[in-house]
CSV table of C-alpha atoms and ligand atoms in Angstrom, one decimal:
chain,number,residue,atom,x,y,z
A,1,MET,CA,-39.8,61.2,60.0
A,2,THR,CA,-37.0,58.7,60.8
A,3,ARG,CA,-33.6,60.4,61.2
A,4,ALA,CA,-30.6,58.6,59.8
A,5,LEU,CA,-26.9,59.6,60.1
A,6,VAL,CA,-24.4,58.1,57.8
A,7,THR,CA,-20.7,58.1,58.8
A,8,GLY,CA,-18.5,57.9,55.7
A,9,GLY,CA,-21.5,58.9,53.6
A,10,ALA,CA,-19.2,60.6,51.0
A,11,GLY,CA,-17.6,57.2,50.4
A,12,PHE,CA,-18.4,54.5,47.8
A,13,ILE,CA,-20.9,52.4,49.8
A,14,GLY,CA,-22.0,55.3,52.0
A,15,SER,CA,-23.1,57.5,49.1
A,16,HIS,CA,-25.3,54.7,47.8
A,17,MET,CA,-26.7,54.3,51.3
A,18,VAL,CA,-27.6,58.0,51.4
A,19,ASP,CA,-29.6,57.6,48.1
A,20,LEU,CA,-31.5,54.7,49.4
A,21,LEU,CA,-32.3,56.3,52.7
A,22,VAL,CA,-33.5,59.5,51.0
A,23,ALA,CA,-35.7,57.4,48.7
A,24,THR,CA,-37.3,55.8,51.8
A,25,GLY,CA,-38.3,59.2,53.1
A,26,ARG,CA,-35.7,59.5,55.9
A,27,GLU,CA,-34.1,62.8,57.0
A,28,VAL,CA,-30.4,62.1,56.3
A,29,ARG,CA,-27.1,63.7,57.6
A,30,VAL,CA,-23.6,62.7,56.7
A,31,ILE,CA,-20.4,62.9,58.7
A,32,ASP,CA,-17.3,62.5,56.5
A,33,ASN,CA,-13.8,64.1,56.7
A,34,LEU,CA,-13.3,63.4,52.9
A,35,THR,CA,-10.0,61.5,53.3
A,36,SER,CA,-11.3,59.3,50.4
A,37,GLY,CA,-11.8,62.5,48.3
A,38,ASP,CA,-14.7,64.8,47.4
A,39,GLN,CA,-15.5,63.2,44.0
A,40,ARG,CA,-18.8,61.8,45.3
A,41,LEU,CA,-20.1,65.0,46.9
A,42,ARG,CA,-22.0,65.7,43.7
A,43,PHE,CA,-24.2,62.6,44.4
A,44,LEU,CA,-25.0,63.9,47.9
A,45,GLU,CA,-25.8,67.3,46.5
A,46,ALA,CA,-28.1,65.7,44.0
A,47,ALA,CA,-29.8,63.9,46.8
A,48,GLY,CA,-30.2,67.2,48.7
A,49,VAL,CA,-28.0,65.9,51.6
A,50,GLY,CA,-25.4,68.1,53.3
A,51,VAL,CA,-22.1,66.9,54.7
A,52,ASP,CA,-20.6,67.7,58.0
A,53,ARG,CA,-16.9,67.6,57.4
A,54,LEU,CA,-15.9,66.1,60.7
A,55,ASP,CA,-13.5,63.4,61.7
A,56,ILE,CA,-15.2,60.5,63.7
A,57,ARG,CA,-12.2,60.6,66.1
A,58,ASP,CA,-13.2,64.2,67.1
A,59,GLU,CA,-15.5,65.1,70.0
A,60,ALA,CA,-17.4,67.3,67.5
A,61,SER,CA,-18.7,64.2,65.8
A,62,ALA,CA,-20.2,62.9,69.1
A,63,ARG,CA,-21.7,66.4,69.7
A,64,LEU,CA,-23.3,66.4,66.3
A,65,ILE,CA,-24.9,63.0,67.0
A,66,GLU,CA,-26.2,64.2,70.3
A,67,GLU,CA,-27.7,67.3,68.6
A,68,PHE,CA,-29.2,65.5,65.6
A,69,ARG,CA,-30.5,62.6,67.7
A,70,PRO,CA,-30.7,60.1,64.8
A,71,ASP,CA,-32.9,57.0,65.1
A,72,GLU,CA,-30.3,55.1,63.0
A,73,ILE,CA,-26.6,55.4,62.4
A,74,TYR,CA,-25.1,53.7,59.4
A,75,HIS,CA,-21.4,53.4,60.3
A,76,PHE,CA,-19.2,53.2,57.2
A,77,ALA,CA,-16.4,55.7,58.0
A,78,ALA,CA,-13.1,53.7,58.3
A,79,GLN,CA,-9.5,53.4,57.3
A,80,MET,CA,-10.1,50.5,54.9
A,81,ASP,CA,-6.8,50.1,53.0
A,82,VAL,CA,-5.3,46.8,54.2
A,83,ARG,CA,-1.7,47.6,53.2
A,84,ARG,CA,-1.9,51.0,54.9
A,85,SER,CA,-3.1,49.2,58.1
A,86,VAL,CA,0.1,47.1,58.0
A,87,ALA,CA,2.3,50.1,57.4
A,88,ASP,CA,0.6,52.3,60.0
A,89,PRO,CA,-1.4,50.2,62.5
A,90,ILE,CA,-1.7,53.1,64.9
A,91,TYR,CA,-3.5,55.4,62.4
A,92,ASP,CA,-5.7,52.4,61.4
A,93,ALA,CA,-6.6,51.8,65.1
A,94,GLU,CA,-7.2,55.5,65.7
A,95,VAL,CA,-9.8,55.7,63.0
A,96,ASN,CA,-11.3,52.2,63.2
A,97,VAL,CA,-11.3,51.7,66.9
A,98,VAL,CA,-11.1,55.1,68.6
A,99,GLY,CA,-13.3,56.7,65.9
A,100,THR,CA,-15.8,53.9,66.2
A,101,LEU,CA,-15.9,54.2,70.0
A,102,ARG,CA,-16.9,57.9,69.6
A,103,VAL,CA,-19.7,56.9,67.3
A,104,LEU,CA,-20.9,54.0,69.5
A,105,GLY,CA,-20.8,56.0,72.7
A,106,ALA,CA,-22.8,58.8,71.2
A,107,ALA,CA,-25.3,56.3,69.7
A,108,ALA,CA,-25.9,54.6,73.0
A,109,LYS,CA,-26.4,58.0,74.6
A,110,VAL,CA,-29.2,59.1,72.2
A,111,GLY,CA,-30.7,55.6,71.7
A,112,ALA,CA,-29.7,55.3,68.0
A,113,ARG,CA,-29.6,51.9,66.4
A,114,VAL,CA,-26.2,51.3,64.8
A,115,ILE,CA,-25.8,49.3,61.6
A,116,SER,CA,-22.0,48.9,61.0
A,117,ALA,CA,-19.8,47.7,58.2
A,118,SER,CA,-17.3,44.9,58.9
A,119,SER,CA,-15.3,42.8,56.4
A,120,GLY,CA,-16.1,39.2,55.8
A,121,GLY,CA,-12.8,38.7,53.9
A,122,CYS,CA,-10.6,40.2,56.6
A,123,ILE,CA,-12.1,39.1,59.9
A,124,TYR,CA,-11.9,35.4,59.1
A,125,GLY,CA,-8.5,35.5,57.3
A,126,GLU,CA,-7.5,32.4,55.3
A,127,ALA,CA,-10.1,29.9,56.5
A,128,ASP,CA,-10.2,26.2,56.1
A,129,PRO,CA,-11.3,25.7,52.4
A,130,GLN,CA,-13.7,22.9,53.7
A,131,ARG,CA,-15.7,25.6,55.4
A,132,LEU,CA,-16.3,27.7,52.3
A,133,PRO,CA,-18.6,29.6,51.9
A,134,LEU,CA,-18.0,30.9,55.4
A,135,ASP,CA,-20.8,31.3,57.9
A,136,GLU,CA,-20.8,33.4,61.1
A,137,GLN,CA,-19.5,30.4,63.2
A,138,THR,CA,-16.2,30.5,61.3
A,139,PRO,CA,-13.3,31.1,63.8
A,140,LYS,CA,-12.0,34.7,63.4
A,141,ASN,CA,-8.4,34.8,62.4
A,142,PRO,CA,-7.6,38.3,60.9
A,143,ASP,CA,-4.2,38.6,59.3
A,144,SER,CA,-4.0,42.4,59.1
A,145,PRO,CA,-4.4,45.3,61.6
A,146,TYR,CA,-7.5,46.3,59.5
A,147,GLY,CA,-9.1,42.9,60.0
A,148,ILE,CA,-8.2,43.1,63.8
A,149,THR,CA,-10.0,46.4,64.1
A,150,LYS,CA,-13.1,45.1,62.4
A,151,MET,CA,-13.0,42.0,64.6
A,152,VAL,CA,-12.8,44.1,67.9
A,153,MET,CA,-15.5,46.4,66.6
A,154,GLU,CA,-17.9,43.5,67.1
A,155,ASP,CA,-16.8,43.1,70.7
A,156,TYR,CA,-17.2,46.8,71.4
A,157,LEU,CA,-20.7,46.7,69.9
A,158,ARG,CA,-21.6,43.9,72.3
A,159,PHE,CA,-20.1,45.8,75.2
A,160,TYR,CA,-22.2,48.9,74.5
A,161,ARG,CA,-25.3,46.7,74.1
A,162,GLU,CA,-24.7,45.0,77.4
A,163,THR,CA,-23.8,48.1,79.4
A,164,GLY,CA,-25.6,50.9,77.5
A,165,GLY,CA,-28.5,49.1,75.8
A,166,LEU,CA,-27.1,49.8,72.3
A,167,SER,CA,-29.2,48.3,69.5
A,168,TYR,CA,-27.1,47.2,66.6
A,169,ALA,CA,-26.5,44.9,63.6
A,170,ASN,CA,-23.1,44.3,62.2
A,171,LEU,CA,-22.7,43.3,58.5
A,172,ALA,CA,-19.5,41.5,57.4
A,173,LEU,CA,-19.3,42.2,53.6
A,174,GLY,CA,-17.7,40.4,50.7
A,175,ASN,CA,-15.8,42.4,48.0
A,176,VAL,CA,-18.2,45.2,47.1
A,177,TYR,CA,-18.1,46.6,43.6
A,178,GLY,CA,-20.2,49.0,41.5
A,179,PRO,CA,-20.6,52.5,40.2
A,180,ARG,CA,-18.7,55.3,42.2
A,181,GLN,CA,-16.0,52.9,43.4
A,182,ASP,CA,-12.6,54.7,43.4
A,183,PRO,CA,-10.4,53.3,40.5
A,184,ALA,CA,-7.4,55.2,41.8
A,185,GLY,CA,-7.3,53.2,45.1
A,186,GLU,CA,-5.5,50.1,46.0
A,187,ALA,CA,-8.7,48.1,46.5
A,188,GLY,CA,-11.5,47.8,44.1
A,189,VAL,CA,-10.2,45.5,41.4
A,190,VAL,CA,-13.3,45.8,39.3
A,191,ALA,CA,-13.0,49.6,39.1
A,192,ILE,CA,-9.2,49.3,38.5
A,193,PHE,CA,-9.5,46.7,35.7
A,194,GLY,CA,-12.6,48.4,34.2
A,195,LEU,CA,-11.0,51.8,33.9
A,196,ARG,CA,-7.7,50.4,32.5
A,197,LEU,CA,-9.5,48.2,29.9
A,198,LEU,CA,-11.6,51.2,28.8
A,199,LYS,CA,-8.5,53.3,28.4
A,200,GLY,CA,-6.7,50.5,26.5
A,201,GLU,CA,-4.1,50.1,29.3
A,202,PRO,CA,-2.7,46.7,30.4
A,203,CYS,CA,-4.0,45.1,33.6
A,204,SER,CA,-1.8,43.4,36.2
A,205,ILE,CA,-2.8,40.3,38.0
A,206,PHE,CA,-0.7,39.5,41.1
A,207,GLY,CA,0.0,35.8,41.5
A,208,ASP,CA,-1.5,33.2,39.1
A,209,GLY,CA,-5.0,34.7,39.2
A,210,THR,CA,-6.7,31.7,40.8
A,211,GLN,CA,-7.3,33.6,44.1
A,212,THR,CA,-11.0,33.9,44.6
A,213,ARG,CA,-13.3,36.6,46.1
A,214,ASP,CA,-17.1,37.0,46.7
A,215,TYR,CA,-18.0,39.9,44.5
A,216,LEU,CA,-21.1,41.7,45.7
A,217,PHE,CA,-22.9,44.6,43.9
A,218,VAL,CA,-23.2,47.8,45.9
A,219,GLY,CA,-27.0,48.1,45.4
A,220,ASP,CA,-27.4,44.7,47.1
A,221,VAL,CA,-25.2,45.8,50.0
A,222,VAL,CA,-27.2,48.9,50.8
A,223,GLU,CA,-30.4,46.9,50.7
A,224,ALA,CA,-28.9,44.6,53.4
A,225,PHE,CA,-28.1,47.6,55.6
A,226,LEU,CA,-31.7,48.9,55.2
A,227,ALA,CA,-33.1,45.4,56.1
A,228,ALA,CA,-30.8,45.4,59.1
A,229,SER,CA,-32.2,48.7,60.3
A,230,SER,CA,-35.2,46.9,61.7
A,231,ASN,CA,-34.2,43.3,62.2
A,232,GLY,CA,-31.5,41.2,63.8
A,233,ASP,CA,-30.6,42.9,67.0
A,234,GLY,CA,-27.1,42.2,68.5
A,235,GLU,CA,-26.1,40.0,65.6
A,236,THR,CA,-23.4,39.9,62.9
A,237,PHE,CA,-24.4,38.8,59.5
A,238,ASN,CA,-22.2,37.7,56.6
A,239,ILE,CA,-23.3,39.5,53.4
A,240,GLY,CA,-22.1,37.9,50.2
A,241,THR,CA,-23.3,35.9,47.2
A,242,GLY,CA,-21.8,32.5,48.2
A,243,ILE,CA,-20.1,32.4,44.8
A,244,GLU,CA,-16.3,32.4,44.4
A,245,THR,CA,-15.0,34.2,41.4
A,246,SER,CA,-11.3,34.0,40.5
A,247,VAL,CA,-9.4,37.1,39.4
A,248,ASN,CA,-8.7,35.4,36.1
A,249,GLU,CA,-12.5,34.9,35.6
A,250,LEU,CA,-13.2,38.5,36.7
A,251,TYR,CA,-10.7,39.8,34.2
A,252,SER,CA,-12.2,37.7,31.3
A,253,ARG,CA,-15.7,38.9,32.1
A,254,LEU,CA,-14.6,42.5,32.2
A,255,ALA,CA,-12.5,42.3,29.1
A,256,ALA,CA,-15.5,40.8,27.2
A,257,ILE,CA,-17.8,43.5,28.4
A,258,CYS,CA,-15.3,46.2,27.4
A,259,GLY,CA,-14.6,44.5,24.0
A,260,VAL,CA,-10.9,44.0,24.8
A,261,GLU,CA,-8.9,40.9,23.7
A,262,ALA,CA,-5.6,41.6,25.3
A,263,ASP,CA,-4.3,39.2,28.0
A,264,PRO,CA,-3.5,40.5,31.5
A,265,GLU,CA,0.1,40.8,32.8
A,266,PHE,CA,1.0,38.4,35.6
A,267,LYS,CA,3.2,39.8,38.4
A,268,PRO,CA,4.6,38.1,41.5
A,269,ALA,CA,2.0,37.3,44.2
A,270,ARG,CA,1.6,39.9,47.0
A,271,ALA,CA,2.6,38.7,50.4
A,272,GLY,CA,-0.2,38.0,52.8
A,273,GLU,CA,-3.0,38.1,50.2
A,274,LEU,CA,-5.9,35.7,50.9
A,275,HIS,CA,-6.1,32.8,48.5
A,276,ARG,CA,-9.9,32.0,48.8
A,277,SER,CA,-12.8,34.0,50.2
A,278,CYS,CA,-16.5,33.5,50.0
A,279,LEU,CA,-19.4,34.1,52.4
A,280,ASN,CA,-22.5,32.2,53.3
A,281,SER,CA,-25.5,34.6,53.8
A,282,ALA,CA,-28.1,32.1,54.9
A,283,LYS,CA,-28.4,33.8,58.3
A,284,ALA,CA,-29.1,37.2,56.6
A,285,GLY,CA,-31.6,35.4,54.4
A,286,SER,CA,-33.6,33.9,57.3
A,287,ILE,CA,-33.4,36.9,59.8
A,288,LEU,CA,-33.1,39.9,57.5
A,289,GLY,CA,-35.0,38.5,54.6
A,290,TRP,CA,-32.1,39.6,52.4
A,291,SER,CA,-30.5,37.9,49.5
A,292,PRO,CA,-28.3,39.2,46.7
A,293,GLN,CA,-30.3,40.1,43.5
A,294,LYS,CA,-27.7,41.3,41.0
A,295,ASP,CA,-26.1,38.7,38.7
A,296,LEU,CA,-22.3,39.3,38.4
A,297,ASN,CA,-22.4,40.0,34.6
A,298,ARG,CA,-25.2,42.6,35.0
A,299,GLY,CA,-23.4,44.3,37.9
A,300,LEU,CA,-20.1,44.4,36.0
A,301,SER,CA,-21.9,45.8,32.9
A,302,GLU,CA,-23.5,48.6,35.0
A,303,THR,CA,-20.1,49.4,36.6
A,304,VAL,CA,-18.4,49.6,33.2
A,305,GLU,CA,-21.2,51.9,31.9
A,306,PHE,CA,-20.5,54.2,34.9
A,307,LEU,CA,-16.7,54.1,34.3
A,308,ARG,CA,-17.3,54.8,30.6
A,309,SER,CA,-19.1,58.0,31.6
A,310,GLN,CA,-16.1,59.0,33.6
A,311,VAL,CA,-13.4,58.4,31.0
B,1,LIG,N1,-15.6,48.2,49.6
B,1,LIG,C1,-15.5,47.0,50.0
B,1,LIG,O1,-15.4,46.0,49.3
B,1,LIG,C2,-15.7,46.7,51.5
B,1,LIG,C3,-15.7,45.4,52.0
B,1,LIG,C4,-15.8,45.1,53.3
B,1,LIG,C5,-16.1,46.2,54.2
B,1,LIG,N2,-16.1,47.4,53.8
B,1,LIG,C6,-16.3,48.5,54.8
B,1,LIG,O2,-17.4,49.3,54.3
B,1,LIG,C7,-17.1,50.7,54.7
B,1,LIG,C8,-17.2,51.6,53.5
B,1,LIG,O3,-16.2,51.2,52.6
B,1,LIG,P1,-16.1,52.0,51.1
B,1,LIG,O4,-15.7,51.0,50.2
B,1,LIG,O5,-17.3,52.8,50.9
B,1,LIG,O6,-14.9,53.0,51.5
B,1,LIG,P2,-14.6,54.5,51.2
B,1,LIG,O7,-13.2,54.8,51.5
B,1,LIG,O8,-15.2,54.9,49.8
B,1,LIG,O9,-15.6,55.2,52.3
B,1,LIG,C9,-15.2,55.5,53.6
B,1,LIG,C10,-15.5,56.9,53.9
B,1,LIG,O10,-15.2,57.2,55.2
B,1,LIG,C11,-14.5,58.5,55.2
B,1,LIG,N3,-13.6,58.5,56.4
B,1,LIG,C12,-12.4,57.9,56.5
B,1,LIG,N4,-11.9,58.2,57.7
B,1,LIG,C13,-12.7,59.0,58.3
B,1,LIG,C14,-12.7,59.7,59.6
B,1,LIG,N5,-11.7,59.5,60.4
B,1,LIG,N6,-13.7,60.5,59.9
B,1,LIG,C15,-14.8,60.7,59.1
B,1,LIG,N7,-14.8,60.1,57.8
B,1,LIG,C16,-13.8,59.3,57.5
B,1,LIG,C17,-13.8,58.6,53.9
B,1,LIG,O11,-13.6,60.0,53.5
B,1,LIG,C18,-14.8,57.9,53.0
B,1,LIG,O12,-15.7,58.8,52.4
B,1,LIG,C19,-15.8,50.7,55.5
B,1,LIG,O13,-16.0,50.6,56.9
B,1,LIG,C20,-15.1,49.4,55.0
B,1,LIG,O14,-14.2,48.9,55.9
B,1,LIG,C21,-15.9,47.8,52.5
């Protein structure tokens, strides 16, 4: 039986990954220190998967990897709040760089393949609009400590591959949305808007709402990780839909799904926010055989259904 370890498996994307891995018959273990909360533990319990409450920065995480000897490590654990990374770049680097090095070192030691989560929005920064949707040749120009740590993760992966024979694939994701996303966080505009609309509360748009993102359904994301468990060694793949959606458009679609007619409130733009972002996944299509399947409206409706069950 294939053994899979998921770091950050109690998180939004990680918990969906656990479900998919269990469904494919793998033996699954999770490392998570629950800094993003314990609200998704019930999904792991339902899947019959236990959580080792460890910090990836700690030696104990490396020891667990060496004991479990996974064939695959799905690496999601991260400090992923961009604004927190700006306020506290040291903590950000401790988790995203030092924590990642612990995982990679242990993975190389036991011969586990690593499939890691990077950010296609943050590593490229505000790219030349002529290049959109962005492919993997786009010059990297991260404009936050979070983006910098995700960029150097790729260099460390390559280092461990060259010196320790590590097998890996690194997936740079668009804006992931779907059931189980935390509506209380700073990120996750779909969950934030969806919950507020369902509660009849006003939604705020920062700036004029023309800023675009590539919104990708979480079910499609975990399929990409599964595809990357057996293909594309030593490569980074952009994982997105290739479709730009503005915040105004997103709000309109969500308001229609929730049956709300109210307009959003516009607030001053946030400093440093990307204006446009969108990813070209042709490489993932040809090497991983992956392409996004979920249409935005269907994905948003499923997310709203989930949020409704939480209200
Ligand atoms: N959600 C998105 O739109 C998006 C986009 C691009 C990349 N990513 C990347 O995907 C990954 C997962 O994101 P998510 O949205 O599921 O976030 P999330 O916060 O829901 O999940 C991250 C998990 O990691 C855990 N964690 C954090 N620090 C840890 C530590 N030091 N030790 C052990 N566990 C720790 C958290 O408790 C949480 O359960 C992250 O690496 C993130 O950078 C996410």
